[in-house]
Coordinates of C-alpha atoms in Angstrom, one line a residue:
M8 CA -49.1 -46.4 -13.0
L9 CA -49.2 -42.6 -13.2
R10 CA -48.8 -42.4 -9.5
V11 CA -45.7 -44.6 -9.6
S12 CA -44.1 -42.6 -12.4
A13 CA -44.7 -39.3 -10.5
L14 CA -43.1 -40.8 -7.4
T15 CA -40.2 -42.0 -9.5
V16 CA -39.7 -38.5 -10.9
L17 CA -39.9 -37.0 -7.4
I18 CA -37.3 -39.4 -6.0
G19 CA -35.1 -38.8 -9.0
S20 CA -35.3 -35.0 -8.7
A21 CA -34.5 -35.2 -5.0
A22 CA -31.4 -37.3 -5.7
F23 CA -30.3 -34.9 -8.4
A24 CA -30.7 -32.0 -6.1
A25 CA -28.6 -33.7 -3.4
G26 CA -26.0 -34.7 -6.0
T27 CA -25.6 -31.1 -7.3
G28 CA -25.6 -29.4 -3.9
S29 CA -28.6 -27.2 -4.5
T30 CA -29.1 -26.4 -0.8
Q31 CA -30.0 -22.7 -0.4
V32 CA -27.1 -20.4 0.2
T33 CA -27.7 -18.2 3.2
F34 CA -26.0 -15.2 4.8
H35 CA -25.1 -16.6 8.2
K36 CA -24.0 -20.1 7.1
D37 CA -22.3 -19.4 3.7
V38 CA -21.7 -15.7 3.0
L39 CA -20.5 -14.4 6.4
P40 CA -17.5 -16.8 6.5
V41 CA -16.4 -15.5 3.0
L42 CA -16.7 -11.9 4.2
Q43 CA -14.8 -12.7 7.4
R44 CA -11.9 -14.2 5.4
N45 CA -11.7 -11.7 2.6
C46 CA -13.6 -8.5 3.2
Q47 CA -14.1 -7.4 6.9
N48 CA -10.4 -6.4 7.2
C49 CA -11.4 -3.3 5.2
H50 CA -15.2 -3.4 5.4
R51 CA -15.7 -2.6 9.1
P52 CA -16.1 0.7 11.1
G53 CA -13.0 2.8 11.1
E54 CA -11.4 1.1 8.1
A55 CA -10.8 2.2 4.5
A56 CA -13.9 0.8 2.8
P57 CA -17.0 3.1 2.6
M58 CA -19.4 0.5 4.0
S59 CA -19.4 -2.1 6.8
F60 CA -19.9 -5.8 6.0
M61 CA -20.2 -7.1 9.6
T62 CA -23.9 -7.9 9.9
Y63 CA -26.7 -9.1 7.6
K64 CA -28.5 -5.8 8.0
E65 CA -25.4 -3.9 6.7
V66 CA -24.6 -6.3 3.9
R67 CA -28.1 -7.0 2.5
P68 CA -28.5 -3.7 0.6
W69 CA -25.2 -4.3 -1.2
A70 CA -26.0 -7.9 -2.4
K71 CA -26.2 -7.0 -6.2
A72 CA -23.2 -4.7 -6.0
I73 CA -21.2 -7.4 -4.3
K74 CA -22.2 -9.8 -7.1
G75 CA -21.1 -7.4 -9.8
A76 CA -17.8 -6.6 -8.0
V77 CA -16.7 -10.2 -7.5
A78 CA -17.9 -11.3 -10.9
S79 CA -15.8 -8.6 -12.6
K80 CA -12.9 -9.2 -10.2
K81 CA -13.1 -5.6 -9.2
M82 CA -13.1 -6.8 -5.6
P83 CA -11.1 -7.6 -3.7
P84 CA -8.7 -5.1 -5.3
W85 CA -5.6 -6.7 -6.8
Y86 CA -3.9 -5.5 -10.0
A87 CA -0.8 -7.6 -10.4
D88 CA -0.4 -9.4 -13.7
P89 CA -0.4 -13.1 -12.7
H90 CA 2.3 -13.9 -15.3
F91 CA 5.0 -12.0 -13.3
G92 CA 5.9 -12.6 -9.7
K93 CA 4.3 -14.5 -6.8
F94 CA 3.0 -12.5 -3.9
S95 CA 2.2 -13.6 -0.4
N96 CA -0.5 -10.9 0.2
E97 CA -2.5 -11.6 -2.9
R98 CA -6.1 -10.6 -2.6
K99 CA -8.1 -13.1 -4.5
L100 CA -11.4 -15.0 -3.9
S101 CA -11.6 -18.7 -4.7
E102 CA -14.0 -19.7 -7.4
S103 CA -16.0 -21.4 -4.7
D104 CA -16.3 -18.1 -2.8
V105 CA -17.3 -16.2 -5.9
K106 CA -20.0 -18.7 -6.7
T107 CA -21.3 -18.5 -3.2
L108 CA -21.7 -14.7 -3.3
I109 CA -23.3 -14.7 -6.7
S110 CA -25.7 -17.5 -5.8
W111 CA -26.7 -15.7 -2.7
A112 CA -27.4 -12.5 -4.6
D113 CA -29.3 -14.3 -7.4
N114 CA -31.6 -16.0 -4.9
G115 CA -32.8 -13.0 -3.0
A116 CA -30.0 -12.7 -0.5
P117 CA -31.7 -14.8 2.3
E118 CA -30.6 -14.4 5.8
G119 CA -30.9 -17.9 7.1
K120 CA -30.5 -18.9 10.7
A121 CA -28.4 -16.8 13.0
S122 CA -27.4 -20.0 14.8
D123 CA -25.5 -21.0 11.7
A124 CA -23.2 -18.0 11.9
P125 CA -19.5 -18.5 12.8
A126 CA -18.0 -16.7 15.7
A127 CA -17.4 -13.0 15.0
A128 CA -14.0 -12.2 13.7
R129 CA -11.9 -10.5 16.4
F130 CA -10.0 -7.2 15.7
I131 CA -7.8 -5.6 18.4
D132 CA -9.1 -2.1 18.9
G133 CA -8.9 -1.5 15.2
W134 CA -5.2 -2.5 14.9
N135 CA -4.2 -4.9 12.2
I136 CA -0.7 -5.6 13.7
G137 CA -1.9 -7.0 17.0
T138 CA -1.6 -5.0 20.2
P139 CA 1.1 -2.4 19.7
D140 CA 4.0 -2.2 22.1
K141 CA 4.2 1.6 21.5
V142 CA 1.6 4.1 20.2
I143 CA 2.8 7.5 19.0
E144 CA 0.0 10.0 18.5
M145 CA -0.3 13.6 17.3
P146 CA -0.6 15.6 20.6
Q147 CA -3.5 17.7 19.3
S148 CA -6.2 17.4 16.6
F149 CA -5.6 19.0 13.2
E150 CA -8.3 21.3 12.0
V151 CA -9.3 20.4 8.4
A152 CA -11.0 23.1 6.4
A153 CA -14.3 22.4 4.7
S154 CA -13.1 23.6 1.3
G155 CA -10.0 24.7 -0.6
T156 CA -6.6 23.2 -1.3
I157 CA -4.9 21.9 1.8
E158 CA -1.1 21.9 1.5
Y159 CA 0.9 19.0 2.8
N160 CA 1.5 19.4 6.5
Y161 CA 4.3 17.9 8.5
I162 CA 4.6 17.2 12.3
I163 CA 7.6 16.1 14.3
L164 CA 6.9 13.4 16.9
P165 CA 9.7 12.5 19.3
T166 CA 9.9 8.8 20.0
G167 CA 11.6 9.2 23.4
F168 CA 13.7 6.0 22.7
T169 CA 16.8 5.9 24.8
Q170 CA 18.1 2.8 22.9
D171 CA 18.0 1.5 19.3
M172 CA 14.6 -0.1 18.7
W173 CA 13.9 -2.7 16.0
I174 CA 10.4 -2.7 14.5
Q175 CA 8.6 -5.9 13.5
N176 CA 5.2 -4.4 12.6
A177 CA 4.0 -0.8 12.1
E178 CA 0.7 0.7 11.2
V179 CA -0.7 4.2 10.7
R180 CA -4.3 4.7 12.1
P181 CA -5.9 8.0 10.8
G182 CA -8.2 9.6 13.2
N183 CA -10.6 10.6 10.4
R184 CA -10.4 8.6 7.2
A185 CA -13.0 10.9 5.5
V186 CA -10.4 13.7 5.2
V187 CA -7.0 11.8 5.4
H188 CA -5.8 11.2 1.9
H189 CA -2.4 9.7 2.9
V190 CA 0.1 9.7 5.7
I191 CA 3.9 8.9 5.4
A192 CA 5.8 8.3 8.6
F193 CA 9.6 9.0 8.2
I194 CA 12.3 8.1 10.7
R195 CA 14.5 11.2 11.4
P196 CA 17.8 10.1 13.0
P197 CA 19.4 12.1 15.8
G198 CA 21.5 15.0 14.5
S199 CA 19.6 15.3 11.2
Q200 CA 19.3 18.8 9.8
W201 CA 16.0 17.9 8.1
F202 CA 13.4 20.3 9.5
K203 CA 15.8 21.0 12.4
D204 CA 14.1 24.3 13.3
A205 CA 10.6 22.8 13.4
K206 CA 8.9 22.7 16.8
P207 CA 7.9 19.2 17.9
G208 CA 4.2 18.5 18.0
V209 CA 3.2 21.5 15.9
P210 CA 2.0 21.0 12.3
F211 CA 3.8 23.1 9.6
V212 CA 4.0 23.6 5.9
P213 CA 7.6 23.6 4.7
G214 CA 9.0 25.1 1.4
K215 CA 8.1 23.5 -1.8
V216 CA 11.4 21.7 -2.3
A217 CA 11.3 20.1 1.1
R218 CA 7.7 19.3 0.7
S219 CA 8.3 17.0 -2.2
S220 CA 8.1 13.3 -1.7
R221 CA 11.3 12.8 -3.6
N222 CA 13.9 10.8 -1.9
Q223 CA 17.7 10.9 -2.2
N224 CA 17.8 7.3 -3.2
S225 CA 16.8 7.8 -6.9
E226 CA 19.5 8.3 -9.5
G227 CA 19.9 11.9 -10.5
E228 CA 18.1 13.2 -7.4
G229 CA 19.7 15.4 -4.8
G230 CA 19.7 14.9 -1.0
G231 CA 17.8 17.0 1.5
M232 CA 16.2 14.5 3.8
A233 CA 19.5 14.0 5.8
G234 CA 19.4 10.3 6.2
A235 CA 15.6 10.0 6.9
E236 CA 14.0 6.7 6.1
L237 CA 10.4 5.7 5.4
L238 CA 8.9 3.7 8.3
V239 CA 5.3 3.1 7.2
G240 CA 2.6 4.7 5.2
Y241 CA -1.2 4.9 5.0
A242 CA -3.3 5.3 1.9
P243 CA -6.6 3.6 0.9
G244 CA -5.8 -0.1 0.2
L245 CA -2.2 0.0 1.5
Q246 CA -1.7 -2.7 4.1
E247 CA 0.2 -2.3 7.3
Q248 CA 3.9 -3.0 7.5
K249 CA 4.6 -6.6 8.8
A250 CA 8.2 -7.7 8.5
R251 CA 9.2 -11.3 8.0
P252 CA 10.7 -13.1 11.0
G253 CA 14.4 -12.2 11.2
T254 CA 13.9 -8.8 9.6
G255 CA 12.9 -5.4 11.0
K256 CA 13.2 -1.6 10.6
L257 CA 15.6 0.4 12.8
I258 CA 14.5 3.4 14.8
P259 CA 17.7 4.7 16.4
A260 CA 17.9 6.0 20.0
G261 CA 16.9 9.7 20.0
A262 CA 15.2 9.5 16.6
D263 CA 12.0 11.4 15.8
I264 CA 9.0 10.4 13.6
V265 CA 8.2 12.9 10.9
L266 CA 4.6 12.6 9.7
Q267 CA 3.7 13.9 6.2
L268 CA 0.0 14.5 6.3
H269 CA -2.2 15.0 3.2
Y270 CA -5.7 16.1 3.9
T271 CA -8.5 16.6 1.4
A272 CA -11.4 18.9 2.0
N273 CA -14.8 17.2 1.6
G274 CA -17.3 20.1 2.2
K275 CA -17.4 19.8 5.9
S276 CA -15.1 21.1 8.6
A277 CA -13.4 18.2 10.3
T278 CA -10.6 17.2 12.7
D279 CA -8.0 14.5 12.6
Q280 CA -5.6 13.0 15.2
T281 CA -3.5 10.3 13.5
K282 CA -1.5 7.8 15.5
I283 CA 1.1 5.1 14.7
G284 CA 1.3 1.7 16.4
L285 CA 4.7 -0.2 16.7
V286 CA 5.4 -3.8 17.5
F287 CA 9.0 -4.4 18.5
C288 CA 11.2 -7.3 17.4
K289 CA 11.8 -9.7 20.3
E290 CA 15.5 -9.6 19.5
P291 CA 17.7 -7.7 17.0
P292 CA 17.0 -9.2 13.6
A293 CA 19.6 -10.6 11.3
K294 CA 18.6 -8.3 8.5
R295 CA 17.5 -4.6 8.3
L296 CA 14.6 -3.5 6.1
L297 CA 14.9 -0.3 4.1
T298 CA 12.2 1.3 2.0
V299 CA 13.8 3.0 -1.0
N300 CA 12.6 4.2 -4.4
A301 CA 13.3 4.8 -8.1
T302 CA 11.7 8.1 -8.9
N303 CA 11.4 10.5 -11.8
A304 CA 10.1 13.9 -11.0
R305 CA 11.2 15.6 -14.3
F306 CA 8.4 15.1 -16.8
E307 CA 5.6 17.0 -18.5
I308 CA 2.6 15.1 -19.7
P309 CA 1.1 16.8 -22.8
P310 CA -2.6 17.7 -22.9
G311 CA -4.7 14.9 -24.3
D312 CA -1.9 12.3 -24.4
P313 CA -3.4 8.9 -23.8
N314 CA -0.2 6.9 -23.2
Y315 CA 2.7 9.2 -22.0
E316 CA 5.7 7.2 -20.8
V317 CA 7.9 8.0 -17.9
K318 CA 10.9 5.9 -16.7
S319 CA 13.0 5.8 -13.6
A320 CA 15.9 3.7 -12.4
M321 CA 18.2 2.9 -9.4
T322 CA 21.3 0.9 -9.2
L323 CA 22.0 -1.2 -6.1
H324 CA 25.7 -1.1 -5.2
N325 CA 25.7 -3.9 -2.7
D326 CA 23.9 -7.3 -2.4
T327 CA 20.3 -7.0 -1.1
E328 CA 17.1 -9.0 -1.0
L329 CA 14.0 -7.6 -2.5
V330 CA 10.8 -8.2 -0.4
W331 CA 8.1 -5.6 -1.3
L332 CA 7.0 -3.3 -4.2
M333 CA 4.6 -0.4 -4.4
P334 CA 4.0 1.7 -7.5
H335 CA 2.7 5.2 -6.9
M336 CA 1.0 7.6 -9.4
H337 CA -2.0 9.9 -9.2
L338 CA -5.3 10.1 -11.2
R339 CA -3.7 9.9 -14.6
G340 CA -1.7 6.8 -13.8
K341 CA -2.4 4.0 -16.3
D342 CA 0.1 1.2 -15.8
F343 CA 3.4 0.5 -14.0
E344 CA 6.2 -2.1 -14.4
Y345 CA 9.3 -3.0 -12.4
R346 CA 12.2 -4.8 -14.0
A347 CA 15.5 -6.1 -12.6
V348 CA 18.5 -5.8 -14.9
Y349 CA 21.2 -8.1 -13.4
P350 CA 25.0 -7.6 -13.7
T351 CA 24.9 -10.5 -16.2
G352 CA 22.7 -8.5 -18.5
E353 CA 19.7 -10.7 -17.9
T354 CA 16.4 -8.9 -17.4
E355 CA 13.5 -10.0 -15.2
T356 CA 10.0 -8.5 -14.9
L357 CA 9.3 -8.3 -11.1
L358 CA 5.8 -6.8 -11.2
R359 CA 3.5 -5.6 -13.9
V360 CA 0.4 -3.6 -13.0
P361 CA -1.5 -3.2 -16.3
N362 CA -4.5 -1.3 -14.9
Y363 CA -3.3 1.0 -12.1
D364 CA -6.1 2.4 -9.9
F365 CA -5.3 5.5 -7.8
S366 CA -8.2 4.7 -5.5
W367 CA -6.3 1.6 -4.2
Q368 CA -2.7 2.2 -3.3
L369 CA -1.6 -1.4 -3.2
A370 CA 1.7 -2.9 -2.2
Y371 CA 2.9 -6.3 -3.4
E372 CA 4.9 -8.5 -1.0
L373 CA 7.0 -11.2 -2.7
A374 CA 6.2 -14.8 -1.6
E375 CA 9.9 -15.3 -1.2
P376 CA 12.7 -12.7 -1.0
K377 CA 14.6 -12.3 -4.2
L378 CA 18.4 -11.9 -4.2
L379 CA 19.5 -8.7 -6.0
P380 CA 23.3 -9.0 -6.4
K381 CA 25.6 -6.0 -6.4
G382 CA 25.2 -4.0 -9.5
T383 CA 21.5 -4.9 -10.1
R384 CA 19.6 -2.0 -11.7
I385 CA 15.9 -1.6 -10.8
E386 CA 14.1 0.0 -13.8
C387 CA 10.5 1.3 -13.7
T388 CA 8.3 2.2 -16.6
A389 CA 4.9 4.0 -16.1
H390 CA 2.3 5.3 -18.5
F391 CA -0.2 8.1 -18.0
D392 CA -3.5 8.8 -19.6
N393 CA -4.1 12.5 -19.9
S394 CA -6.9 12.1 -22.4
P395 CA -10.7 12.7 -22.1
N396 CA -11.1 8.9 -22.2
N397 CA -9.7 8.8 -18.6
K398 CA -12.8 9.3 -16.5
A399 CA -10.7 10.2 -13.5
N400 CA -8.8 12.9 -15.4
P401 CA -9.2 16.3 -13.7
D402 CA -8.5 18.3 -16.9
P403 CA -7.3 16.7 -20.1
T404 CA -6.7 20.1 -21.7
K405 CA -3.7 20.9 -19.4
A406 CA -0.1 19.7 -19.3
V407 CA 0.7 17.9 -16.1
R408 CA 3.9 18.0 -14.1
W409 CA 5.2 16.6 -10.8
G410 CA 3.2 17.9 -7.8
D411 CA 1.8 16.9 -4.4
Q412 CA -1.9 17.3 -5.1
S413 CA -3.9 14.6 -6.7
W414 CA -4.6 16.7 -9.9
E415 CA -0.8 16.8 -10.4
E416 CA 1.3 13.7 -10.9
M417 CA 4.0 11.6 -9.4
M418 CA 6.0 8.6 -10.6
I419 CA 7.6 6.7 -7.7
G420 CA 8.6 3.0 -7.7
W421 CA 8.8 2.2 -4.0
F422 CA 10.4 -1.0 -2.9
D423 CA 11.7 -2.7 0.3
V424 CA 15.1 -4.4 0.5
A425 CA 16.7 -6.4 3.3
I426 CA 20.4 -5.9 4.1
E427 CA 22.7 -7.3 6.7
R428 CA 21.9 -5.7 10.1
G429 CA 25.2 -3.9 10.6
M430 CA 25.6 -2.6 7.0
N431 CA 25.6 1.2 6.4
P432 CA 22.6 1.8 4.2
M433 CA 24.5 4.3 2.1
K434 CA 26.6 1.4 0.7
I435 CA 23.6 0.4 -1.3
F436 CA 23.2 3.8 -3.0
V437 CA 26.8 5.0 -3.4
P438 CA 29.3 2.8 -5.3
E439 CA 32.6 2.0 -3.5
K440 CA 35.5 3.9 -4.7
K441 CA 38.1 1.8 -6.5
K442 CA 41.4 1.7 -4.6
P443 CA 44.3 3.0 -6.7
A444 CA 46.6 0.3 -8.1
T445 CA 49.8 -0.1 -6.2
T446 CA 53.2 -1.3 -7.5
S447 CA 56.0 -2.8 -5.6
G448 CA 59.5 -1.4 -5.7
D449 CA 62.6 -3.3 -6.6

């Protein structure tokens, strides 16, 4: 009787295990597919993440750290408040994927059978935009000092385009991510006076006013960039530029690319040779993409202030479609919000980032373009934490103003809009002059 009871218990336990799916989670069968879908885009050699997650040998030492990061939702990085806006590039693990990673770590991170592994994910020579139609590269390596403050450097790269080119995808590939803090690639149209005396291919440090990231598109800001437009940027966490079908950025015939290069010394002498990859539109798109911004460079954050508020705004003087948003602050950045104030007076929150993280410069691509009718005002509100409670704060005893370096601050609300292909972009920023009233004679 005892033997029968034991057998019954054994059978019942096996049935329960089968019903609850208690099969051991292994790296090759269960974990690697999750990493391929969600992590390897950054966690592979040459990318932004500090460690590679391509093989069991590489991943195994990080098992407990992975568990902590996914359980706390620290990884993958995504900071948008889910109550506002829907975004096509949302980085989020499913509950099933989270459970898989936690279970694997909790049970000793077993490797399993290599034969269970899916085919390796394929990446095209490091490019995330596919094989570029055109690669534009710095002609020589830049020497990065081992220590000290490195001013922003600029370099003019002629495109050699003899006709207007429409860009579907664009990506910046730093030559040395260990020292490249960020890169911004601007389109300088032919005839522009911006850096007109700079020698192509030779890095230079311009004057402080020209060096500023400020753009003529913000209300209350002056010009100075002579019609230059932002093409694409690089910063840790920032994804490559991929335009929706039917849209693209214009690089006019005879235009140059102006690179803004921010290097950070890390204790070792280094070199960098950054390049840009471009994928052309197969035909001229119906709509032109423009990256613009609402910026406020006139602020002073008091010492010790835990919640200093800075606002910026920009009015759109023609119909546009909003497609992309990217808040930018430095180490004291705390939170950021975009709102649209429509001509009707209605207000809509477009994006709220309640916990801004300077380590991950994220952009948020709308799931569907949003019509912004003529007269819409984009308003941005940011808060900064200059108190000792901010662990990233370089010095809470000092007042902080606008500046290029990370220990200074910026407040920029970048966003992309789509306009009709033939429209003059200045019609967005400058209101049309009202025609004088006319009277008819007798």
